Short mmCIF file of N, CA and C in Angstrom, two decimals:
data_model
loop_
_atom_site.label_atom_id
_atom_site.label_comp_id
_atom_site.label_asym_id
_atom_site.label_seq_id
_atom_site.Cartn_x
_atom_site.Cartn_y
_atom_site.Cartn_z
N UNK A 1259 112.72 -189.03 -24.47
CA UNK A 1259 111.68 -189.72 -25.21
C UNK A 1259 110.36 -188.98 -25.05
N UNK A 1260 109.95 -188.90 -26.34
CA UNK A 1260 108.23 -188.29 -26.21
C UNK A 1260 107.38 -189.04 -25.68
N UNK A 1261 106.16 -189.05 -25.10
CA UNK A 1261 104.90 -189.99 -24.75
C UNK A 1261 104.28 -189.95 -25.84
N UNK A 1262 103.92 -191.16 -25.92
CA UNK A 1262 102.76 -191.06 -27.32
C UNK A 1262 101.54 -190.73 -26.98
N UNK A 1263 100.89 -190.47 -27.87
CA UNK A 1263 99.16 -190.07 -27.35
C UNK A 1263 99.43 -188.70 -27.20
N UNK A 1264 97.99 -187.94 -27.17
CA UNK A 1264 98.10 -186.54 -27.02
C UNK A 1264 98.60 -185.97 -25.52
N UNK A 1265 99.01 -184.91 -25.41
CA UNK A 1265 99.32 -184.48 -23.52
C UNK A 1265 98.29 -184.41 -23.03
N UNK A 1266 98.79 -183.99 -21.83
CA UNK A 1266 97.34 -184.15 -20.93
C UNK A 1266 96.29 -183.51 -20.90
N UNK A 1267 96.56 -182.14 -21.37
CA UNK A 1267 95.68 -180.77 -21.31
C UNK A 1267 94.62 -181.64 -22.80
N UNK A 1268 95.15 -181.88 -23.32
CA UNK A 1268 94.25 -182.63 -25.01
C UNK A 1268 93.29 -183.75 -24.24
N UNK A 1269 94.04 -184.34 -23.39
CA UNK A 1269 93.07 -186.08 -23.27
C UNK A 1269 92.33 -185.87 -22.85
N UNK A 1270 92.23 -184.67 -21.56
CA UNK A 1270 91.63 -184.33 -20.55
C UNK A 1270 90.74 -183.70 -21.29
N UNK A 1271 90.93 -182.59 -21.67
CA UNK A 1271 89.84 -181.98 -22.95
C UNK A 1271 88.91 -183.01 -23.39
N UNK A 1272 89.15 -183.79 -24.20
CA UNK A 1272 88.38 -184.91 -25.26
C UNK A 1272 87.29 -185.77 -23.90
N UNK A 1273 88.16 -186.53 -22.70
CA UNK A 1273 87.31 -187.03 -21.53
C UNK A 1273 85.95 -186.07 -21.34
N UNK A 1274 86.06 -184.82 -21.40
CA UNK A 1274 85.27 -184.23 -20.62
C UNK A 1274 84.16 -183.48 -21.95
N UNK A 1275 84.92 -183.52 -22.70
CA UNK A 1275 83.68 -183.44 -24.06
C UNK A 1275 82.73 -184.52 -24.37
N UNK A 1276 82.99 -185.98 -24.03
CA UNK A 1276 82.81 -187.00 -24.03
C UNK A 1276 81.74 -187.43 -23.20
N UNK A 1277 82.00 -186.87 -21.71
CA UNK A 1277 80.93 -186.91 -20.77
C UNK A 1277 80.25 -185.63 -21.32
N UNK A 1278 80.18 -184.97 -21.64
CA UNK A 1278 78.50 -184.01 -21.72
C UNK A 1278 77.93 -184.26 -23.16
N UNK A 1279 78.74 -185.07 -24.06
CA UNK A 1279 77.59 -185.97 -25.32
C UNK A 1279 77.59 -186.99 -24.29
N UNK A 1280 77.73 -187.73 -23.69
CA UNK A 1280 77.08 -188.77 -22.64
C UNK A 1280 76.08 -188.51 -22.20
N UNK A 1281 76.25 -187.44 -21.55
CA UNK A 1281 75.07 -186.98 -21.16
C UNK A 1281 73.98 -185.85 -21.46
N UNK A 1282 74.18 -185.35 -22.85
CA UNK A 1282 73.24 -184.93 -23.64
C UNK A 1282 72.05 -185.79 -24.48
N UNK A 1283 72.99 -187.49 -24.59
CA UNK A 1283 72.67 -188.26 -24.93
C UNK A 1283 71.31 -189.18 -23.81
N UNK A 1284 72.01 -188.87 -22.56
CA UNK A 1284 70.71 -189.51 -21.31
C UNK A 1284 69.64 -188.79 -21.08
N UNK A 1285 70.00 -187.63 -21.50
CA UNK A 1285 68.88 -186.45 -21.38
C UNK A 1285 67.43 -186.76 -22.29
N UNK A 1286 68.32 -186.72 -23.73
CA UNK A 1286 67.17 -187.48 -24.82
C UNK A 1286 67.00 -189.00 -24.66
N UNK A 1287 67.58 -189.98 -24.26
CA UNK A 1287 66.75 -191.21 -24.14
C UNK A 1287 65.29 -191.42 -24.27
N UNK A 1288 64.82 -190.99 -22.89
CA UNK A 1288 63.31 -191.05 -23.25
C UNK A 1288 62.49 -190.76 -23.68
N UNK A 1289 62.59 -189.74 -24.59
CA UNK A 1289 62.25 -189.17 -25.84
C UNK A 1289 62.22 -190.08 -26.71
N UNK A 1290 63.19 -190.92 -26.97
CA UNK A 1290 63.49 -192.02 -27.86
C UNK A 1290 63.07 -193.18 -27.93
N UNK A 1291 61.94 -193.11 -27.14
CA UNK A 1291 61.63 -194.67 -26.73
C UNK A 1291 60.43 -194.88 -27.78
N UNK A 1292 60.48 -196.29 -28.11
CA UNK A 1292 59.01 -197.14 -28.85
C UNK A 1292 57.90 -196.95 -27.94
N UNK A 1293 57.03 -197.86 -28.50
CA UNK A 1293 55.28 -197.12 -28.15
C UNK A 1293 55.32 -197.60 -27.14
N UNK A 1294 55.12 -196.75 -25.94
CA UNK A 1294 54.69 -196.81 -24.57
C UNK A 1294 53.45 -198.04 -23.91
N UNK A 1295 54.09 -198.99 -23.07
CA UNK A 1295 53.13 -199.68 -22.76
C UNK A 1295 52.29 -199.46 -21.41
N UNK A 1296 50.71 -199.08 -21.49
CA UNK A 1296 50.15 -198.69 -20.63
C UNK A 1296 50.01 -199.40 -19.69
N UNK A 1297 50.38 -201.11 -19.74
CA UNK A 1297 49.90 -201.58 -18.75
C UNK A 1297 51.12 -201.84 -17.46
N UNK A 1298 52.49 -201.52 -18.08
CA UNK A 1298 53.55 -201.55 -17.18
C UNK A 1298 53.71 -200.91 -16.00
N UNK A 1299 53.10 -199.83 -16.18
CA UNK A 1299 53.54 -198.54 -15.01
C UNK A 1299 52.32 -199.15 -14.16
N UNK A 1300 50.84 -199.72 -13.75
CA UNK A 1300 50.31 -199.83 -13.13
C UNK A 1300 50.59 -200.98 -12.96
N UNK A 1301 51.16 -202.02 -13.62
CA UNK A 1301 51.42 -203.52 -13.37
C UNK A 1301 52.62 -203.74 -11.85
N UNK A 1302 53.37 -202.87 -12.49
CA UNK A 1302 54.70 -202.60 -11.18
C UNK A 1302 54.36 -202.24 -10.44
N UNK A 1303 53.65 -200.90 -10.30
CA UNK A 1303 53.26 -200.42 -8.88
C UNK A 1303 52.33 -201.21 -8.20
N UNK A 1304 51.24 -202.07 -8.54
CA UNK A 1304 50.23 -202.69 -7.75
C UNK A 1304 49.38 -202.24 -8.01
N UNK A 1305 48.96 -201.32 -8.80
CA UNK A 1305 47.86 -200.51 -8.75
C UNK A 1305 46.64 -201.55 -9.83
N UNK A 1306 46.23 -202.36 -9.01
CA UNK A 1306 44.83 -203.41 -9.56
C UNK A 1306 44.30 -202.14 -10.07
N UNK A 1307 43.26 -201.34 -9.44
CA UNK A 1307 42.31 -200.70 -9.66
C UNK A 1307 42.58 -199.72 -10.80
N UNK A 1308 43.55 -198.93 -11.02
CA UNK A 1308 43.90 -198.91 -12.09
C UNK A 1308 43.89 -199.58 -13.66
N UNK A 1309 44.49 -200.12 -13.10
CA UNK A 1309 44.48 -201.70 -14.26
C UNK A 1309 43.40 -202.00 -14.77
N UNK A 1310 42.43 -202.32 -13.48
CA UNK A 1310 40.73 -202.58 -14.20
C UNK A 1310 40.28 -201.52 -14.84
N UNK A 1311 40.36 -200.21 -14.60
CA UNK A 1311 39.89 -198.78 -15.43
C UNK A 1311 40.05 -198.86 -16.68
N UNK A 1312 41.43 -199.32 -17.01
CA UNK A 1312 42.29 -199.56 -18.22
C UNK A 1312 41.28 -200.27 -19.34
N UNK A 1313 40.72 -201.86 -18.45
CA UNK A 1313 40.36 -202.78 -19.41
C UNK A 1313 39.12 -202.31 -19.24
N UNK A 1314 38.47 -202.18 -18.15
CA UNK A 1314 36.98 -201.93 -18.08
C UNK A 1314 36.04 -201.03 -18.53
N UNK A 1315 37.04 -199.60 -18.99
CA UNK A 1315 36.19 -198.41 -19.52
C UNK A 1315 36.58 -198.30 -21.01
N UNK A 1316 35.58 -198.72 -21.77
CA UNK A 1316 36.51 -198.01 -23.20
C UNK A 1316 36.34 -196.61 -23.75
N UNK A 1317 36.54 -196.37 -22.87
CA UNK A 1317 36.50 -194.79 -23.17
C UNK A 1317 38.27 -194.15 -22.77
N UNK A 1318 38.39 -195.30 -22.06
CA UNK A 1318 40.00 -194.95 -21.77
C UNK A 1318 40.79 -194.97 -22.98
N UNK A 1319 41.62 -194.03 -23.35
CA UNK A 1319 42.68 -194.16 -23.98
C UNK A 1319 43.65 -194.94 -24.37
N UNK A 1320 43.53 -195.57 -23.68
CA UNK A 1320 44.54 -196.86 -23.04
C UNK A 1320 43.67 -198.31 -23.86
N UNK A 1321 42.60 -198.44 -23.69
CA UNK A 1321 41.80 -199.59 -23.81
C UNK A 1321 42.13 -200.42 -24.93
N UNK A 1322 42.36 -199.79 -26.11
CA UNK A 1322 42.19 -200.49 -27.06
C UNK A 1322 43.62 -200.99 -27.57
N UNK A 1323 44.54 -200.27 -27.02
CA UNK A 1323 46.08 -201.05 -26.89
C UNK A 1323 46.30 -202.00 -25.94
N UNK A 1324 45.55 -201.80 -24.49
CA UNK A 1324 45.60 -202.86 -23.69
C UNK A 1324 44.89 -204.04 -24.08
N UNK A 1325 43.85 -204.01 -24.46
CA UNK A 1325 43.58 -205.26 -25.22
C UNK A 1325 44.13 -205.57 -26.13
N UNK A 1326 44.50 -205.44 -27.22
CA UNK A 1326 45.65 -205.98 -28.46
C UNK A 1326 46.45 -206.43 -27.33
N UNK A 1327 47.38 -205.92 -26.15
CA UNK A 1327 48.50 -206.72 -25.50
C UNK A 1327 48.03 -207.40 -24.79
N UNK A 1328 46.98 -207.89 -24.20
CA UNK A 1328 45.67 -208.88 -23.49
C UNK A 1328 45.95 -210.01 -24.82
N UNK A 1329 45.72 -209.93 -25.57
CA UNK A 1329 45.25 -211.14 -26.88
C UNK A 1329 46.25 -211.43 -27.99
N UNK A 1330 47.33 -210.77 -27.24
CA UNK A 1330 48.55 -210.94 -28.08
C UNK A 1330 48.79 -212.40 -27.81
N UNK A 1331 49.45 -212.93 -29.02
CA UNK A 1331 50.34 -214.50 -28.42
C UNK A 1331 51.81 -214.79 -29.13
N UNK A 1332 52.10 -215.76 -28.67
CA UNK A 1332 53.83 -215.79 -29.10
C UNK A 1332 53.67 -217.09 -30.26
N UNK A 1333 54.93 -217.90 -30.42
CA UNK A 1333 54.82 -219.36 -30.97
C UNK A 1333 53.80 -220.22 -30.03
N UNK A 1334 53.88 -219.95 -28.35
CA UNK A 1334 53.89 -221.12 -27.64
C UNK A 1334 51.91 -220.78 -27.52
N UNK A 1335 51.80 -219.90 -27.35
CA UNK A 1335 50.40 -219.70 -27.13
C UNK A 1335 50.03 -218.47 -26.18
#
């Protein structure tokens, strides 16, 4: 009786083509990402003082997106 499915030298092939578009694919992820939120990366780490730079200088880069997400609201308020 034959095995169905391809032999092994084939499956094994296809597995391992499979993992490096896997991981050509993790490589570009973050490349791929929507608009970056400035206030996350200092929110997680702790970094207050940061944070205040953000809202407090408008000269920052950052400022005028951090406020739009400051005054954003949902249904609830």
């Amino acid at each position: 009786m034959e095995s169905e499915g391809p032999p092994e030298s084939e499956s094994s092939e296809f597995f391992s083509q499979q993992e490096e578009e896997d991981e050509e694919e993790e490589v570009q992820e973050p490349e791929e990402t929507g608009p970056r939120n400035p206030l996350l990366q200092p929110a997680l780490t702790g970094d207050v003082e940061g944070l205040q730079k953000i809202f407090e200088d408008p000269e920052n880069p950052h400022h005028e997106q951090a406020m739009q997400l400051l005054l954003e609201e949902d249904i609830v308020g």
